[in-house]
Amino acid sequence: MESPPMAVPVVLSVYTQPFPHSISHGVIKMSTKQMGIEYESEALDLESGRSEVVPDILDATMDVSSDDQTQHRFYNEELARPDPNPQEDILGFRSAESPALRRNSSIQFTPNEEDILIQEAFLVDDPTSEIIDIQSAEAFIPDKYSLTIAGRKIHIGVLVLPVLLVIAVAIGFSSKESDTSKTSSNQFMNASHSFRNEMAIKHEIEKNILRRNLTYRDLPQSDDRRSAMNWILNEDAKTLNATDPTLHQRYILALLASQYGSSFANKQKWLSDESECEWGGVSCVNGSVYKLDLAGASLDGTLPPEIDGLRYLEYIRLQENILSGTFPPEMGNMKNIKLLNISSNRLTGTLPSELGLLTELTELYLNDNQFTGSLPSELGNLTALTALLLSGNNITGTLPSDIGKLTKMTMFSVLSNNITGPLPSELGKLIEMTQLDLGDNQFTGTLPTELGALTNLTVLGILYNKFIGTLPSEVGYLNELAVFSLRENFFTGTLPSELGNLNDLTQLDISFNQFSGTLPTDLQKLSSLAYFYASYNQLTGTFPSELGNLTALVALILDNTQFTGTLPSELGNLKQLSVLNLSNNQFRGTLPSEFGGMTNLTILGILGNAFTGTLPSEVGYLGALSVFSIWVNQFTGTLPSEIGNLKELTQLDISDNHLTGTLPSELGNLEEMSVLTIHTNQFTGTLPTELGKLKEMMVLTIHTNQFTGTIPSELGNLNGLITLHVENNHFTGVFPTEIGNDLNLVDLCLNDNNFTGTPPKEIKTYDICY
């Protein structure tokens, strides 16, 4: 049989009992053995069993069997469920009323007439007037019945459904109405194609992006995933179809824009008419998104699991935002990812084992979040990894030995977590490692000798843990090491002389441990050493004069140990030294005049020792000095007038010594001075009026001396003064009223002097002793 010269679209309006129906799987097929009729959906894959092709109110199963007549069986799943979106899936076809569709068309059935090819058909469930697209597979309708519409015969095969009427609706073919009919028919067909495309797009996203058995019917109206779909279908200037290669990525980016808010979208120029590859922070190769860089974009939301639909993504930079929620395990599907940086956010929960599936990953930055739980051993599968940063979280448990499989790794940090247990010896296999930071955890046990194999290490941080035992001599093999910090542990024993082999070492911090013995003289080989911290240990012996060879030193902190003896004059060679703290030891003898050569000193602390003799006038050369503290020693003699040369001095503490004589008027030159404590000495004479120039002064304690005379009224210029202690002297006269004018004194002591009268009423203090 031949096909007619022009295929005529036919719409079959199927009137049934009000029972619901949908398709459970596969494609829609309707067939009969005798008549050979077959309608097959070509555009829609209905594997999910729940599709937007089916109206929201209907959710059941359609089966087709064949015998002498076509039969349909219907199985109801959710008969009573109301339609939450009565206008969403209609697209103007709910009433099925248009110029091209007339329900009252005359119908005549005539057997054995010519056949006609039906290219498209729609089943319309009349009780709800929903339209289900069943695009036919070019099936010929065999001879059985013909249908006459407006005088034209159309042959149609039998479609028998329980309690149904088949009504042909509508295309006018009279010559008078030809143009109108064509226009109406075209409008109808365009709308039907639009509807079919919308359904196909929804199904494509459901199947490939949402997955997890979700459909849009399951999502509340406020859901960002629904908002993204509405934008794709109704607002996007780019009209996409279900097979468009950019549909997935455009939808996912629209989802991100919906989640992170309009301010983000506007700032980054997202949801514009342009290609998504032109949106801010998005980079593409051959039209596919391969890089997403939204660092510091104030993103406030979660990491949606649907992001794994960006199949070609290689670089993700979302650091320094306000992202919360958990790490989606679905990201383990992103097999092309090479760099993932989500540091400095507020992400919580445990790290999923699916991270181990990202075998192309070379850099992983998860630091500065709120992750908890233990590290998954699957991290050992990331053998391409070169950088793994997990610092600043709340990770617990032990460090998995599988970390030793990451032999390409150069940077590894778990700083500031709560990891416990000993270090696995497998760390010694990471021979490419340059930075290893294990600080601020709860690691225990001894330091594995295998760490000596990490000869490329430049940074080794094991500070703030609970390591015990001695420092293994194998650390001497780390000859590339620049920074070595083991601060605040429980290390014991002597320092190995092999430390002297670390020629590139610039920072060495062994403070707050229990090291004993003397400083090894081999430390003089550390010609690059700039910062040496050894405070709060049990080190003994004298100060090695060889340390005077460390001319690169900027900071030398040896306070609160048990050093004895005198200070070597070689300290004067440390011309670059900025901070010198030798406080709370048992040093004795005089202060070497060579100290005057350390002209870059900003902090000099030698308090709590047994130094004797006078302060050398050479201290006047320390023009950069900001803090000078020598209290609790046995210095004698006068305060040298050269002290007035220290124009940068902010704190001067010379209390608890045996200094005598009068205060030099040159103290008035120290205009940056905020704290001056000279109490508990044997100073005599009157207070210099020049002290009134020190307008930055906040604390002035001159008590327990032998000062005489009156308190100079110029002290009333010290408007920032908070503490003033002048007790236990021999002051006379009336306390000046100027000191009470507009001062912020909260701590004033005047007792044990020879003042007359009472403190001026202008003085308002919280603590006054008189």
Coordinates of C-alpha atoms in Angstrom, one line a residue, residues 345-747:
N345 CA 34.9 27.8 54.1
R346 CA 32.5 26.4 56.7
L347 CA 32.2 22.8 55.4
T348 CA 31.4 20.1 58.0
G349 CA 31.0 16.4 58.3
T350 CA 33.4 13.6 57.5
L351 CA 35.4 13.3 54.3
P352 CA 33.8 10.6 52.1
S353 CA 35.8 7.6 51.0
E354 CA 34.7 8.5 47.4
L355 CA 37.6 11.0 47.4
G356 CA 39.8 8.1 46.7
L357 CA 38.1 7.8 43.2
L358 CA 39.7 11.1 42.0
T359 CA 42.8 9.4 40.7
E360 CA 43.7 12.3 38.4
L361 CA 43.8 14.7 41.3
T362 CA 47.2 16.5 41.8
E363 CA 46.2 19.2 44.3
L364 CA 43.6 18.9 47.1
Y365 CA 43.0 21.9 49.4
L366 CA 40.5 21.2 52.2
N367 CA 42.1 23.3 54.9
D368 CA 40.4 25.8 57.2
N369 CA 37.0 24.2 57.3
Q370 CA 35.2 22.3 60.0
F371 CA 35.6 18.7 58.8
T372 CA 35.4 16.0 61.4
G373 CA 36.0 12.2 61.7
S374 CA 39.0 10.3 60.6
L375 CA 40.9 10.5 57.3
P376 CA 39.7 7.8 54.9
S377 CA 42.3 5.3 54.0
E378 CA 41.2 5.6 50.4
L379 CA 43.2 8.8 50.2
G380 CA 46.1 6.4 49.5
N381 CA 44.6 5.8 46.0
L382 CA 45.4 9.4 44.9
T383 CA 48.8 8.5 43.7
A384 CA 49.0 11.5 41.4
L385 CA 48.6 13.9 44.3
T386 CA 51.4 16.4 44.9
A387 CA 49.7 18.7 47.5
L388 CA 47.3 17.7 50.2
L389 CA 46.3 20.4 52.7
L390 CA 43.9 19.4 55.6
S391 CA 45.0 22.0 58.2
G392 CA 42.5 23.9 60.3
N393 CA 39.8 21.3 60.7
N394 CA 38.6 19.0 63.5
I395 CA 39.9 15.7 62.1
T396 CA 40.4 12.9 64.6
G397 CA 41.7 9.3 64.5
T398 CA 45.2 8.3 63.5
L399 CA 47.1 9.1 60.4
P400 CA 46.5 6.2 57.9
S401 CA 49.6 4.4 56.8
D402 CA 48.2 4.5 53.3
I403 CA 49.5 8.1 53.1
G404 CA 52.8 6.5 52.4
K405 CA 51.5 5.5 48.9
L406 CA 51.4 9.1 47.8
T407 CA 55.0 9.1 46.6
K408 CA 54.6 12.1 44.3
M409 CA 53.4 14.3 47.1
T410 CA 55.5 17.4 47.9
M411 CA 53.3 19.2 50.3
F412 CA 51.3 17.7 53.2
S413 CA 49.7 19.5 56.1
V414 CA 47.3 18.4 58.8
L415 CA 48.2 21.4 61.1
S416 CA 45.6 22.2 63.8
N417 CA 43.5 19.1 64.0
N418 CA 43.0 16.5 66.7
I419 CA 44.8 13.5 65.1
T420 CA 46.3 11.1 67.6
G421 CA 48.6 8.1 67.8
P422 CA 52.2 7.7 66.5
L423 CA 53.4 8.8 63.1
P424 CA 53.4 5.9 60.6
S425 CA 56.9 5.0 59.5
E426 CA 55.5 4.9 55.9
L427 CA 55.9 8.7 55.8
G428 CA 59.6 7.9 55.1
K429 CA 58.5 6.8 51.6
L430 CA 57.4 10.3 50.6
I431 CA 60.9 11.1 49.3
E432 CA 59.6 14.0 47.1
M433 CA 58.2 15.8 50.1
T434 CA 59.3 19.4 50.5
Q435 CA 56.8 20.6 53.2
L436 CA 55.5 18.4 56.0
D437 CA 53.4 20.1 58.6
L438 CA 52.0 17.9 61.4
G439 CA 51.8 20.6 64.1
D440 CA 49.0 21.3 66.6
N441 CA 47.6 17.8 66.9
Q442 CA 47.8 15.0 69.5
F443 CA 50.5 12.9 68.0
T444 CA 52.4 10.7 70.4
G445 CA 55.4 8.4 70.5
T446 CA 58.9 9.0 69.1
L447 CA 59.9 10.6 65.9
P448 CA 60.4 7.9 63.3
T449 CA 64.0 7.6 62.1
E450 CA 62.6 7.0 58.6
L451 CA 61.9 10.7 58.3
G452 CA 65.6 11.0 57.7
A453 CA 64.9 9.7 54.1
L454 CA 63.0 12.9 53.2
T455 CA 66.1 14.6 52.0
N456 CA 64.0 17.1 49.9
L457 CA 62.3 18.5 52.9
T458 CA 62.5 22.3 53.3
V459 CA 59.8 22.6 56.0
L460 CA 59.2 20.2 58.9
G461 CA 56.7 21.2 61.5
I462 CA 55.9 18.9 64.4
L463 CA 55.2 21.6 67.0
Y464 CA 52.4 21.4 69.6
N465 CA 52.1 17.6 69.9
K466 CA 53.0 15.0 72.5
F467 CA 56.1 13.5 71.0
I468 CA 58.6 12.0 73.5
G469 CA 62.1 10.6 73.4
T470 CA 65.2 12.0 71.9
L471 CA 65.6 13.8 68.6
P472 CA 67.0 11.2 66.2
S473 CA 70.4 11.9 64.7
E474 CA 68.9 11.1 61.3
V475 CA 67.5 14.6 61.1
G476 CA 71.0 15.5 60.1
Y477 CA 70.3 14.0 56.7
L478 CA 67.7 16.7 55.9
N479 CA 70.3 19.0 54.4
E480 CA 67.6 20.9 52.4
L481 CA 65.7 21.8 55.5
A482 CA 65.0 25.5 56.0
V483 CA 62.4 25.5 58.7
F484 CA 62.4 23.0 61.6
S485 CA 59.9 23.5 64.5
L486 CA 59.4 21.0 67.3
R487 CA 58.1 23.5 69.8
E488 CA 55.9 22.4 72.7
N489 CA 56.5 18.6 72.9
F490 CA 58.1 16.3 75.5
F491 CA 61.4 15.7 73.8
T492 CA 64.3 14.9 76.2
G493 CA 68.0 14.3 76.0
T494 CA 70.7 16.3 74.3
L495 CA 70.5 18.0 71.0
P496 CA 72.3 15.9 68.3
S497 CA 75.4 17.5 66.9
E498 CA 74.1 16.4 63.5
L499 CA 71.9 19.5 63.5
G500 CA 75.0 21.3 62.4
N501 CA 74.7 19.6 59.0
L502 CA 71.6 21.5 58.1
N503 CA 73.4 24.2 56.2
D504 CA 70.2 25.7 54.7
L505 CA 68.4 26.0 58.0
T506 CA 66.9 29.5 58.6
Q507 CA 64.5 28.7 61.5
L508 CA 65.1 26.3 64.4
D509 CA 62.5 26.2 67.2
I510 CA 63.1 23.7 70.0
S511 CA 61.4 25.7 72.7
F512 CA 59.1 24.3 75.4
N513 CA 60.6 20.9 75.6
Q514 CA 62.8 19.1 78.1
F515 CA 66.1 19.1 76.3
S516 CA 69.1 19.1 78.5
G517 CA 72.8 19.4 78.3
T518 CA 74.7 22.1 76.5
L519 CA 74.2 23.7 73.1
P520 CA 76.3 21.8 70.6
T521 CA 79.1 23.9 69.2
D522 CA 78.3 22.5 65.7
L523 CA 75.4 24.9 65.6
Q524 CA 78.0 27.5 64.5
K525 CA 77.9 25.8 61.0
L526 CA 74.4 27.0 60.5
S527 CA 75.5 30.1 58.6
S528 CA 71.9 30.7 57.2
L529 CA 70.2 30.5 60.6
A530 CA 68.1 33.6 61.1
Y531 CA 65.7 32.5 63.9
F532 CA 66.8 30.3 66.9
Y533 CA 64.3 29.6 69.6
A534 CA 65.3 27.4 72.6
S535 CA 63.4 28.9 75.5
Y536 CA 61.8 26.9 78.3
N537 CA 64.1 23.9 78.3
Q538 CA 66.7 22.5 80.8
L539 CA 69.7 23.5 78.8
T540 CA 72.8 24.2 80.9
G541 CA 76.4 25.4 80.6
T542 CA 77.7 28.6 79.2
F543 CA 76.7 30.5 76.2
P544 CA 78.8 29.2 73.3
S545 CA 81.0 32.0 71.9
E546 CA 80.7 30.2 68.6
L547 CA 77.2 31.4 68.2
G548 CA 78.8 34.8 67.5
N549 CA 79.5 33.3 64.0
L550 CA 75.8 33.1 63.1
T551 CA 75.9 36.6 61.6
A552 CA 72.6 36.0 59.8
L553 CA 70.7 35.8 63.1
V554 CA 67.7 38.0 63.4
A555 CA 66.1 36.6 66.5
L556 CA 67.9 34.7 69.3
I557 CA 65.4 33.6 72.0
L558 CA 67.0 31.6 74.9
D559 CA 65.0 32.7 77.9
N560 CA 63.9 30.5 80.8
T561 CA 66.6 27.9 80.6
Q562 CA 69.5 27.2 83.0
F563 CA 72.4 28.9 81.2
T564 CA 75.2 30.2 83.4
G565 CA 78.4 32.2 83.1
T566 CA 79.1 35.4 81.3
L567 CA 78.0 36.6 77.9
P568 CA 80.7 36.4 75.3
S569 CA 81.7 39.6 73.6
E570 CA 81.3 37.8 70.3
L571 CA 77.6 38.5 70.6
G572 CA 78.5 41.9 69.3
N573 CA 79.1 40.4 65.9
L574 CA 75.4 39.8 65.4
K575 CA 74.8 43.0 63.4
Q576 CA 71.5 41.8 61.9
L577 CA 70.1 40.7 65.3
S578 CA 66.7 42.4 66.0
V579 CA 65.4 40.4 69.0
L580 CA 67.6 39.1 71.8
N581 CA 65.9 37.5 74.8
L582 CA 68.2 35.9 77.4
S583 CA 65.8 36.5 80.3
N584 CA 65.4 34.2 83.4
N585 CA 68.7 32.4 83.2
Q586 CA 71.6 32.5 85.6
F587 CA 73.9 34.7 83.6
R588 CA 76.3 36.9 85.6
G589 CA 79.0 39.4 85.1
T590 CA 78.8 42.7 83.2
L591 CA 77.0 43.5 80.0
P592 CA 79.6 43.6 77.2
S593 CA 80.1 47.0 75.7
E594 CA 80.1 45.2 72.3
F595 CA 76.4 45.1 72.7
G596 CA 76.5 48.6 71.3
G597 CA 77.4 47.1 67.9
M598 CA 74.0 45.4 67.5
T599 CA 72.4 48.5 66.0
N600 CA 69.4 46.7 64.5
L601 CA 68.2 45.5 67.9
T602 CA 64.5 46.3 68.6
I603 CA 64.0 44.1 71.6
L604 CA 66.6 43.5 74.3
G605 CA 65.5 41.4 77.3
I606 CA 67.9 40.2 79.9
L607 CA 65.7 40.4 83.0
G608 CA 65.8 37.8 85.7
N609 CA 69.5 37.1 85.7
A610 CA 72.4 38.1 88.0
F611 CA 74.2 40.7 85.9
T612 CA 76.3 43.2 87.8
G613 CA 78.2 46.4 87.1
T614 CA 77.1 49.5 85.3
L615 CA 75.0 49.9 82.2
P616 CA 77.5 50.6 79.4
S617 CA 77.0 53.9 77.7
E618 CA 77.3 52.0 74.4
V619 CA 73.6 51.1 74.8
G620 CA 73.0 54.6 73.4
Y621 CA 74.0 53.3 70.0
L622 CA 71.0 51.0 69.9
G623 CA 68.9 53.6 68.0
A624 CA 66.3 51.1 66.8
L625 CA 65.6 49.7 70.2
S626 CA 61.9 49.7 71.1
V627 CA 61.8 47.5 74.3
F628 CA 64.6 47.4 76.8
S629 CA 64.1 45.3 79.9
I630 CA 66.8 44.6 82.5
W631 CA 64.7 44.3 85.6
V632 CA 65.6 41.9 88.5
N633 CA 69.3 42.0 88.1
Q634 CA 72.1 43.6 90.2
F635 CA 73.1 46.5 88.0
T636 CA 74.7 49.4 89.9
G637 CA 75.7 53.0 89.1
T638 CA 73.7 55.7 87.3
L639 CA 71.5 55.5 84.3
P640 CA 73.6 56.7 81.4
S641 CA 72.4 59.9 79.8
E642 CA 72.9 58.2 76.4
I643 CA 69.7 56.5 77.0
G644 CA 68.1 59.6 75.7
N645 CA 69.3 58.7 72.2
L646 CA 66.9 55.8 71.9
K647 CA 64.2 57.8 70.2
E648 CA 62.2 54.6 69.2
L649 CA 62.0 53.4 72.8
T650 CA 58.4 52.6 73.9
Q651 CA 59.1 50.4 77.0
L652 CA 62.0 50.9 79.5
D653 CA 62.0 48.6 82.5
I654 CA 65.1 49.0 84.8
S655 CA 63.3 48.2 88.0
D656 CA 64.6 45.9 90.8
N657 CA 68.2 46.7 90.4
H658 CA 70.7 48.8 92.5
L659 CA 70.8 51.9 90.3
T660 CA 71.7 55.2 92.0
G661 CA 71.9 58.9 91.2
T662 CA 69.4 61.2 89.5
L663 CA 67.3 60.5 86.5
P664 CA 68.8 62.1 83.4
S665 CA 66.8 64.9 81.9
E666 CA 67.4 63.3 78.5
L667 CA 64.6 60.9 79.3
G668 CA 62.4 63.7 78.0
N669 CA 63.6 62.9 74.5
L670 CA 61.9 59.6 74.4
E671 CA 58.6 60.9 73.0
E672 CA 57.4 57.4 72.0
M673 CA 57.7 56.1 75.5
S674 CA 54.5 54.5 76.8
V675 CA 55.8 52.4 79.8
L676 CA 58.5 53.6 82.2
T677 CA 59.2 51.4 85.2
I678 CA 62.1 52.4 87.3
H679 CA 60.9 51.4 90.7
T680 CA 62.8 49.5 93.4
N681 CA 66.1 51.1 92.9
Q682 CA 68.0 53.8 94.8
F683 CA 67.5 56.9 92.7
T684 CA 67.6 60.2 94.4
G685 CA 66.9 63.8 93.6
T686 CA 63.9 65.4 92.0
L687 CA 61.9 64.2 89.0
P688 CA 62.9 66.0 85.9
T689 CA 60.2 68.2 84.5
E690 CA 61.1 66.9 81.0
L691 CA 59.0 63.8 81.9
G692 CA 56.0 66.0 81.0
K693 CA 57.0 65.8 77.3
L694 CA 56.3 62.0 77.2
K695 CA 52.7 62.4 76.0
E696 CA 52.4 58.8 74.9
M697 CA 53.0 57.7 78.5
M698 CA 50.4 55.2 79.9
V699 CA 52.3 53.6 82.8
L700 CA 54.8 55.4 85.1
T701 CA 56.0 53.6 88.2
I702 CA 58.8 55.2 90.2
H703 CA 57.9 53.9 93.6
T704 CA 60.4 52.5 96.2
N705 CA 63.2 54.9 95.5
Q706 CA 64.6 58.0 97.3
F707 CA 63.1 60.8 95.3
T708 CA 62.6 64.1 96.9
G709 CA 61.0 67.4 96.2
T710 CA 57.6 67.9 94.7
I711 CA 55.8 66.1 91.9
P712 CA 56.2 68.3 88.8
S713 CA 52.9 69.8 87.6
E714 CA 54.1 69.0 84.0
L715 CA 53.0 65.5 84.5
G716 CA 49.5 66.9 84.0
N717 CA 50.3 66.9 80.3
L718 CA 50.3 63.2 80.2
N719 CA 46.7 62.8 79.1
G720 CA 46.9 59.1 78.4
L721 CA 48.3 58.2 81.8
I722 CA 46.5 55.3 83.4
T723 CA 48.8 54.1 86.1
L724 CA 51.0 56.3 88.3
H725 CA 52.8 54.9 91.3
V726 CA 55.0 57.2 93.4
E727 CA 54.7 55.6 96.8
N728 CA 57.6 54.8 99.1
N729 CA 59.7 57.9 98.3
H730 CA 60.3 61.3 100.0
F731 CA 58.1 63.6 98.0
T732 CA 56.8 66.7 99.7
G733 CA 54.3 69.5 99.1
V734 CA 50.8 69.4 97.6
F735 CA 50.0 66.9 94.9
P736 CA 49.5 69.0 91.8
T737 CA 45.9 69.5 90.7
E738 CA 47.0 69.5 87.0
I739 CA 47.3 65.7 87.2
G740 CA 43.6 65.5 87.9
N741 CA 42.6 67.6 84.9
D742 CA 41.2 65.4 82.1
L743 CA 43.5 62.5 82.9
N744 CA 42.3 58.9 82.7
L745 CA 44.0 57.6 85.8
V746 CA 42.6 54.4 87.2
D747 CA 45.5 53.3 89.3

